[in-house]
């Protein structure tokens, strides 16, 4: 009886989310500790950050794959290598375009000025930050929270929940505010979930997330979610009203960033609807067998969890 009860608990959506978050975060923290305190102690700050970023990103991916392959007894198709080049290329292009449009709006208003062009190696710190945060945050937010919630509550409820969590996570950032949090919930929370829905693959939202942050900081020299980067390719000066520039929080806090990303979200959702990739809330009777509907990539996207 105790074994059956424990199995039922472990098979709930909440348990899968909590255990997944704890396991992945613990692995990442352990990886950071090993690199920073046990290995490469004599390396330069930038080199140590690069090695740490690569190491913990790989750990996050491997941990997620093995955990849910064992836990859910399935192939992890959301990290499949099939179509990975296409997903990364299109995602990176979309993220860079959306960020460039955001900065262009500030430039056209006279609020963006280039102070200096720096050596190419200055892109390394923001590059490390961008790919590390993109991989880890997408695995946690889209791979675990959104994916598992969607199986139980449907696409739109999962989008709302994961977007709200993403926005709330950034409220503690420097120079943040409720308005900035809402903007990030729409820009990243909704857009990146829509990107996952459209491809049923994590590489697409990872690429968008990476390119958005990298372009914003490394290329345009702007703050990212309230955090400034000491070394960037372009040293810039951004001035103007906070609703247009985002103020010290960065261009993510601007109205145009939210609008551009929201438009992209709507387009991806329309395409997903046409391809039948939007999942409605599912309920089953107590005696009804579990069913699942595989999408075109072979991933089970409509599997019900034990209640």
CSV table of C-alpha atoms in Angstrom, one decimal:
chain,number,residue,atom,x,y,z
A,1,UNK,CA,0.0,0.0,0.0
A,2,UNK,CA,2.8,2.4,0.9
A,3,UNK,CA,4.6,1.6,-2.3
A,4,UNK,CA,1.5,2.3,-4.4
A,5,UNK,CA,0.8,5.5,-2.6
A,6,UNK,CA,4.4,6.7,-3.1
A,7,UNK,CA,4.2,5.8,-6.8
A,8,UNK,CA,1.0,7.8,-7.2
A,9,UNK,CA,2.7,10.8,-5.5
A,10,UNK,CA,5.8,10.6,-7.7
A,11,UNK,CA,3.6,10.4,-10.8
A,12,UNK,CA,1.8,13.6,-10.2
A,13,UNK,CA,2.7,16.7,-12.2
A,14,UNK,CA,3.7,18.6,-9.1
A,15,UNK,CA,6.2,15.9,-8.0
A,16,UNK,CA,7.7,15.7,-11.5
A,17,UNK,CA,8.2,19.5,-11.6
A,18,UNK,CA,9.6,19.8,-8.0
A,19,UNK,CA,12.0,16.8,-8.4
A,20,UNK,CA,13.1,18.0,-11.8
A,21,UNK,CA,13.8,21.5,-10.6
A,22,UNK,CA,15.7,20.4,-7.5
A,23,UNK,CA,17.8,17.8,-9.4
A,24,UNK,CA,18.8,20.1,-12.3
A,25,UNK,CA,19.5,23.1,-10.0
A,26,UNK,CA,21.5,21.0,-7.6
A,27,UNK,CA,23.6,19.6,-10.5
A,28,UNK,CA,24.2,23.1,-11.8
A,29,UNK,CA,25.3,24.5,-8.4
A,30,UNK,CA,27.6,21.5,-7.9
A,31,UNK,CA,29.2,22.1,-11.3
A,32,UNK,CA,29.7,25.7,-10.5
A,33,UNK,CA,31.3,24.9,-7.2
A,34,UNK,CA,33.7,22.3,-8.8
A,35,UNK,CA,34.9,24.7,-11.4
A,36,UNK,CA,35.2,27.8,-9.2
A,37,UNK,CA,36.7,26.1,-6.2
A,38,UNK,CA,38.4,22.8,-7.1
A,39,UNK,CA,39.5,23.1,-10.7
A,40,UNK,CA,41.1,25.8,-12.8
A,41,UNK,CA,41.7,27.9,-9.7
A,42,UNK,CA,44.6,29.7,-11.3
A,43,UNK,CA,42.8,30.4,-14.6
A,44,UNK,CA,41.8,34.0,-15.5
A,45,UNK,CA,38.4,35.2,-14.6
A,46,UNK,CA,37.1,35.1,-18.2
A,47,UNK,CA,38.5,31.7,-18.9
A,48,UNK,CA,37.1,30.3,-15.6
A,49,UNK,CA,33.7,31.8,-16.5
A,50,UNK,CA,33.8,30.2,-20.0
A,51,UNK,CA,34.7,26.8,-18.6
A,52,UNK,CA,32.1,27.0,-15.9
A,53,UNK,CA,29.4,28.1,-18.4
A,54,UNK,CA,30.1,25.3,-20.8
A,55,UNK,CA,30.3,22.7,-18.0
A,56,UNK,CA,27.1,23.7,-16.1
A,57,UNK,CA,25.2,24.0,-19.4
A,58,UNK,CA,26.2,20.5,-20.4
A,59,UNK,CA,25.4,19.2,-17.0
A,60,UNK,CA,21.9,20.8,-17.1
A,61,UNK,CA,21.2,19.2,-20.5
A,62,UNK,CA,22.5,15.7,-19.5
A,63,UNK,CA,20.7,15.8,-16.1
A,64,UNK,CA,17.4,16.7,-17.8
A,65,UNK,CA,17.8,14.0,-20.4
A,66,UNK,CA,18.6,11.1,-18.1
A,67,UNK,CA,16.2,12.2,-15.3
A,68,UNK,CA,13.1,12.3,-17.5
A,69,UNK,CA,14.1,9.4,-19.7
A,70,UNK,CA,14.1,7.3,-16.5
A,71,UNK,CA,11.3,9.1,-14.8
A,72,UNK,CA,8.8,9.3,-17.7
A,73,UNK,CA,10.1,6.2,-19.5
A,74,UNK,CA,10.3,7.9,-22.9
A,75,UNK,CA,12.7,9.3,-25.5
A,76,UNK,CA,13.6,13.0,-24.8
A,77,UNK,CA,12.6,14.2,-28.2
A,78,UNK,CA,12.5,17.9,-27.1
A,79,UNK,CA,16.3,17.8,-27.1
A,80,UNK,CA,16.5,15.7,-30.3
A,81,UNK,CA,19.4,16.4,-32.7
A,82,UNK,CA,17.0,16.1,-35.6
A,83,UNK,CA,16.5,19.6,-37.1
A,84,UNK,CA,18.8,21.2,-34.5
A,85,UNK,CA,20.7,23.3,-37.0
A,86,UNK,CA,17.5,24.7,-38.4
A,87,UNK,CA,15.9,25.4,-35.0
A,88,UNK,CA,19.0,27.1,-33.7
A,89,UNK,CA,19.6,29.2,-36.9
A,90,UNK,CA,16.0,30.4,-37.1
A,91,UNK,CA,15.7,30.9,-33.4
A,92,UNK,CA,18.9,32.9,-33.2
A,93,UNK,CA,17.8,35.0,-36.2
A,94,UNK,CA,14.4,35.7,-34.7
A,95,UNK,CA,15.9,36.7,-31.3
A,96,UNK,CA,18.5,39.0,-32.9
A,97,UNK,CA,15.8,40.7,-35.1
A,98,UNK,CA,13.5,41.3,-32.2
A,99,UNK,CA,16.2,42.9,-30.1
A,100,UNK,CA,17.5,44.9,-33.1
A,101,UNK,CA,14.0,46.3,-33.7
A,102,UNK,CA,13.8,47.3,-30.0
A,103,UNK,CA,17.1,49.2,-30.2
A,104,UNK,CA,16.3,50.6,-33.6
A,105,UNK,CA,13.2,52.2,-32.1
A,106,UNK,CA,15.3,53.9,-29.4
A,107,UNK,CA,17.9,55.0,-32.0
A,108,UNK,CA,15.2,56.6,-34.2
A,109,UNK,CA,14.0,58.6,-31.2
A,110,UNK,CA,17.6,59.9,-30.8
A,111,UNK,CA,18.1,58.0,-27.5
A,112,UNK,CA,20.9,55.5,-28.6
A,113,UNK,CA,24.4,56.7,-29.3
A,114,UNK,CA,27.6,54.7,-29.9
A,115,UNK,CA,30.4,55.8,-27.6
A,116,UNK,CA,33.1,53.4,-28.8
A,117,UNK,CA,33.8,50.2,-30.6
A,118,UNK,CA,35.8,47.7,-28.5
A,119,UNK,CA,38.0,44.7,-29.3
A,120,UNK,CA,36.2,41.6,-30.5
A,121,UNK,CA,37.3,39.6,-27.4
A,122,UNK,CA,35.1,41.9,-25.3
A,123,UNK,CA,32.1,39.8,-26.5
A,124,UNK,CA,33.2,36.8,-24.4
A,125,UNK,CA,31.7,37.7,-21.0
A,126,UNK,CA,28.2,38.5,-22.4
A,127,UNK,CA,28.5,35.5,-24.7
A,128,UNK,CA,29.1,33.2,-21.7
A,129,UNK,CA,26.2,34.8,-19.8
A,130,UNK,CA,23.8,34.6,-22.7
A,131,UNK,CA,24.3,30.9,-23.6
A,132,UNK,CA,24.4,29.7,-20.0
A,133,UNK,CA,21.3,31.5,-18.9
A,134,UNK,CA,19.5,30.5,-22.1
A,135,UNK,CA,20.2,26.8,-21.7
A,136,UNK,CA,19.5,26.6,-18.0
A,137,UNK,CA,16.4,28.8,-17.9
A,138,UNK,CA,14.8,27.1,-20.9
A,139,UNK,CA,15.4,23.7,-19.4
A,140,UNK,CA,13.8,24.8,-16.1
A,141,UNK,CA,11.0,27.0,-17.4
A,142,UNK,CA,10.0,25.4,-20.7
A,143,UNK,CA,11.4,21.9,-20.4
A,144,UNK,CA,10.1,21.2,-16.9
A,145,UNK,CA,7.5,23.7,-15.7
A,146,UNK,CA,5.8,24.5,-19.0
A,147,UNK,CA,5.9,21.0,-20.6
A,148,UNK,CA,4.6,19.1,-17.5
A,149,UNK,CA,2.0,21.7,-16.7
A,150,UNK,CA,0.8,21.7,-20.3
A,151,UNK,CA,0.2,17.9,-20.2
A,152,UNK,CA,-2.2,18.4,-17.3
A,153,UNK,CA,-3.8,21.8,-17.8
A,154,UNK,CA,-3.4,22.4,-21.5
A,155,UNK,CA,-1.3,24.9,-23.5
A,156,UNK,CA,-2.8,28.2,-22.5
A,157,UNK,CA,-2.9,27.6,-18.8
A,158,UNK,CA,0.6,26.4,-18.9
A,159,UNK,CA,1.7,29.5,-20.8
A,160,UNK,CA,0.1,31.8,-18.3
A,161,UNK,CA,1.6,29.9,-15.3
A,162,UNK,CA,5.2,29.6,-16.7
A,163,UNK,CA,5.1,33.3,-18.0
A,164,UNK,CA,4.0,34.6,-14.6
A,165,UNK,CA,6.8,32.6,-12.9
A,166,UNK,CA,9.4,33.9,-15.4
A,167,UNK,CA,8.3,37.5,-14.8
A,168,UNK,CA,8.3,37.0,-11.0
A,169,UNK,CA,11.8,35.5,-11.1
A,170,UNK,CA,13.1,38.8,-12.4
A,171,UNK,CA,11.4,41.0,-9.8
A,172,UNK,CA,14.5,40.7,-7.5
A,173,UNK,CA,16.9,41.9,-10.3
A,174,UNK,CA,18.5,45.3,-10.0
A,175,UNK,CA,16.3,48.2,-11.1
A,176,UNK,CA,13.4,45.9,-11.6
A,177,UNK,CA,9.7,46.8,-11.1
A,178,UNK,CA,6.3,45.2,-11.5
A,179,UNK,CA,6.0,46.7,-14.9
A,180,UNK,CA,9.3,45.3,-16.0
A,181,UNK,CA,8.3,41.9,-14.6
A,182,UNK,CA,5.0,42.0,-16.6
A,183,UNK,CA,7.0,43.0,-19.7
A,184,UNK,CA,9.4,40.0,-19.3
A,185,UNK,CA,6.4,37.7,-18.7
A,186,UNK,CA,5.1,38.7,-22.1
A,187,UNK,CA,8.3,39.0,-24.0
A,188,UNK,CA,10.1,35.9,-22.7
A,189,UNK,CA,7.4,33.9,-20.8
A,190,UNK,CA,4.9,33.9,-23.6
A,191,UNK,CA,7.2,34.1,-26.6
A,192,UNK,CA,9.5,31.3,-25.6
A,193,UNK,CA,6.6,29.0,-24.6
A,194,UNK,CA,5.1,29.7,-28.1
A,195,UNK,CA,8.4,28.8,-29.7
A,196,UNK,CA,8.5,25.5,-27.8
A,197,UNK,CA,4.8,24.8,-28.8
A,198,UNK,CA,5.5,25.4,-32.5
A,199,UNK,CA,8.6,23.1,-32.7
A,200,UNK,CA,8.1,20.9,-29.7
A,201,UNK,CA,11.8,21.3,-29.3
A,202,UNK,CA,13.8,23.2,-26.7
A,203,UNK,CA,16.6,24.2,-29.1
A,204,UNK,CA,14.3,26.8,-30.8
A,205,UNK,CA,13.5,28.8,-27.6
A,206,UNK,CA,17.1,28.3,-26.3
A,207,UNK,CA,18.3,30.0,-29.5
A,208,UNK,CA,15.8,32.9,-29.3
A,209,UNK,CA,16.7,33.4,-25.6
A,210,UNK,CA,20.4,33.3,-26.3
A,211,UNK,CA,20.3,35.7,-29.3
A,212,UNK,CA,18.1,38.2,-27.5
A,213,UNK,CA,20.4,38.5,-24.6
A,214,UNK,CA,23.6,38.3,-26.6
A,215,UNK,CA,22.5,41.0,-29.1
A,216,UNK,CA,21.3,43.2,-26.3
A,217,UNK,CA,24.4,43.1,-24.3
A,218,UNK,CA,27.4,42.0,-26.4
A,219,UNK,CA,26.4,43.9,-29.6
A,220,UNK,CA,24.4,46.9,-28.4
A,221,UNK,CA,26.0,47.4,-25.0
A,222,UNK,CA,22.7,47.6,-23.1
A,223,UNK,CA,21.8,46.3,-19.6
A,224,UNK,CA,20.1,42.9,-19.5
A,225,UNK,CA,17.3,42.5,-17.0
A,226,UNK,CA,19.0,45.2,-14.8
A,227,UNK,CA,22.5,43.7,-15.0
A,228,UNK,CA,25.3,45.6,-16.7
A,229,UNK,CA,28.2,43.9,-18.5
A,230,UNK,CA,31.6,45.4,-18.1
A,231,UNK,CA,32.9,44.3,-21.5
A,232,UNK,CA,30.8,44.6,-24.7
A,233,UNK,CA,31.6,45.1,-28.4
A,234,UNK,CA,29.9,48.5,-28.4
A,235,UNK,CA,30.0,50.9,-25.5
A,236,UNK,CA,26.7,52.8,-25.9
A,237,UNK,CA,24.8,55.6,-24.2
A,238,UNK,CA,21.0,55.2,-24.0
A,239,UNK,CA,18.9,58.1,-22.9
A,240,UNK,CA,15.2,59.0,-23.0
A,241,UNK,CA,12.0,58.2,-21.2
A,242,UNK,CA,11.9,54.9,-19.3
A,243,UNK,CA,8.9,53.5,-21.2
A,244,UNK,CA,11.0,53.8,-24.4
A,245,UNK,CA,14.4,52.8,-23.2
A,246,UNK,CA,13.7,50.6,-20.2
A,247,UNK,CA,15.8,52.8,-18.0
A,248,UNK,CA,18.5,51.1,-15.9
A,249,UNK,CA,16.7,47.8,-16.3
A,250,UNK,CA,17.6,47.7,-20.0
A,251,UNK,CA,15.6,47.7,-23.3
A,252,UNK,CA,13.6,44.7,-22.0
A,253,UNK,CA,11.7,47.2,-19.9
A,254,UNK,CA,10.6,49.2,-23.0
A,255,UNK,CA,7.1,49.2,-24.4
A,256,UNK,CA,8.3,48.3,-27.9
A,257,UNK,CA,10.2,45.2,-26.7
A,258,UNK,CA,6.9,43.9,-25.3
A,259,UNK,CA,5.0,44.7,-28.4
A,260,UNK,CA,7.5,43.2,-30.9
A,261,UNK,CA,7.7,40.0,-28.9
A,262,UNK,CA,3.9,39.8,-28.4
A,263,UNK,CA,3.4,40.0,-32.2
A,264,UNK,CA,5.9,37.2,-32.7
A,265,UNK,CA,4.1,35.1,-30.0
A,266,UNK,CA,0.7,35.6,-31.8
A,267,UNK,CA,2.3,34.5,-35.1
A,268,UNK,CA,3.8,31.3,-33.6
A,269,UNK,CA,0.5,30.5,-31.9
A,270,UNK,CA,-1.5,30.9,-35.1
A,271,UNK,CA,0.9,28.6,-36.9
A,272,UNK,CA,0.7,26.1,-34.0
A,273,UNK,CA,-3.1,26.1,-34.1
A,274,UNK,CA,-3.0,25.4,-37.9
A,275,UNK,CA,-0.7,22.4,-37.3
A,276,UNK,CA,-2.8,21.1,-34.3
A,277,UNK,CA,-0.1,21.6,-31.7
A,278,UNK,CA,-2.1,23.4,-29.1
A,279,UNK,CA,-3.3,21.1,-26.4
A,280,UNK,CA,-6.6,21.6,-24.6
A,281,UNK,CA,-7.0,20.8,-20.9
A,282,UNK,CA,-7.5,17.0,-20.6
A,283,UNK,CA,-9.6,15.2,-18.1
A,284,UNK,CA,-10.3,11.5,-17.9
A,285,UNK,CA,-12.7,9.4,-15.9
A,286,UNK,CA,-11.3,7.3,-13.1
A,287,UNK,CA,-11.6,4.0,-15.1
A,288,UNK,CA,-10.5,5.5,-18.4
A,289,UNK,CA,-7.1,4.2,-19.7
A,290,UNK,CA,-4.3,6.6,-20.2
A,291,UNK,CA,-4.0,7.9,-23.8
A,292,UNK,CA,-1.4,9.9,-25.6
A,293,UNK,CA,-1.2,11.7,-28.9
A,294,UNK,CA,2.3,11.8,-30.5
A,295,UNK,CA,3.1,14.8,-32.6
A,296,UNK,CA,5.1,14.8,-35.8
A,297,UNK,CA,8.4,14.6,-33.9
A,298,UNK,CA,7.3,11.5,-32.1
A,299,UNK,CA,7.0,13.2,-28.7
A,300,UNK,CA,4.0,12.4,-26.6
A,301,UNK,CA,2.3,15.7,-26.0
A,302,UNK,CA,-1.1,14.7,-24.7
A,303,UNK,CA,-0.2,12.1,-22.1
A,304,UNK,CA,-2.3,12.3,-19.0
A,305,UNK,CA,-0.7,11.9,-15.6
A,306,UNK,CA,-2.1,9.9,-12.7
A,307,UNK,CA,-4.5,12.0,-10.6
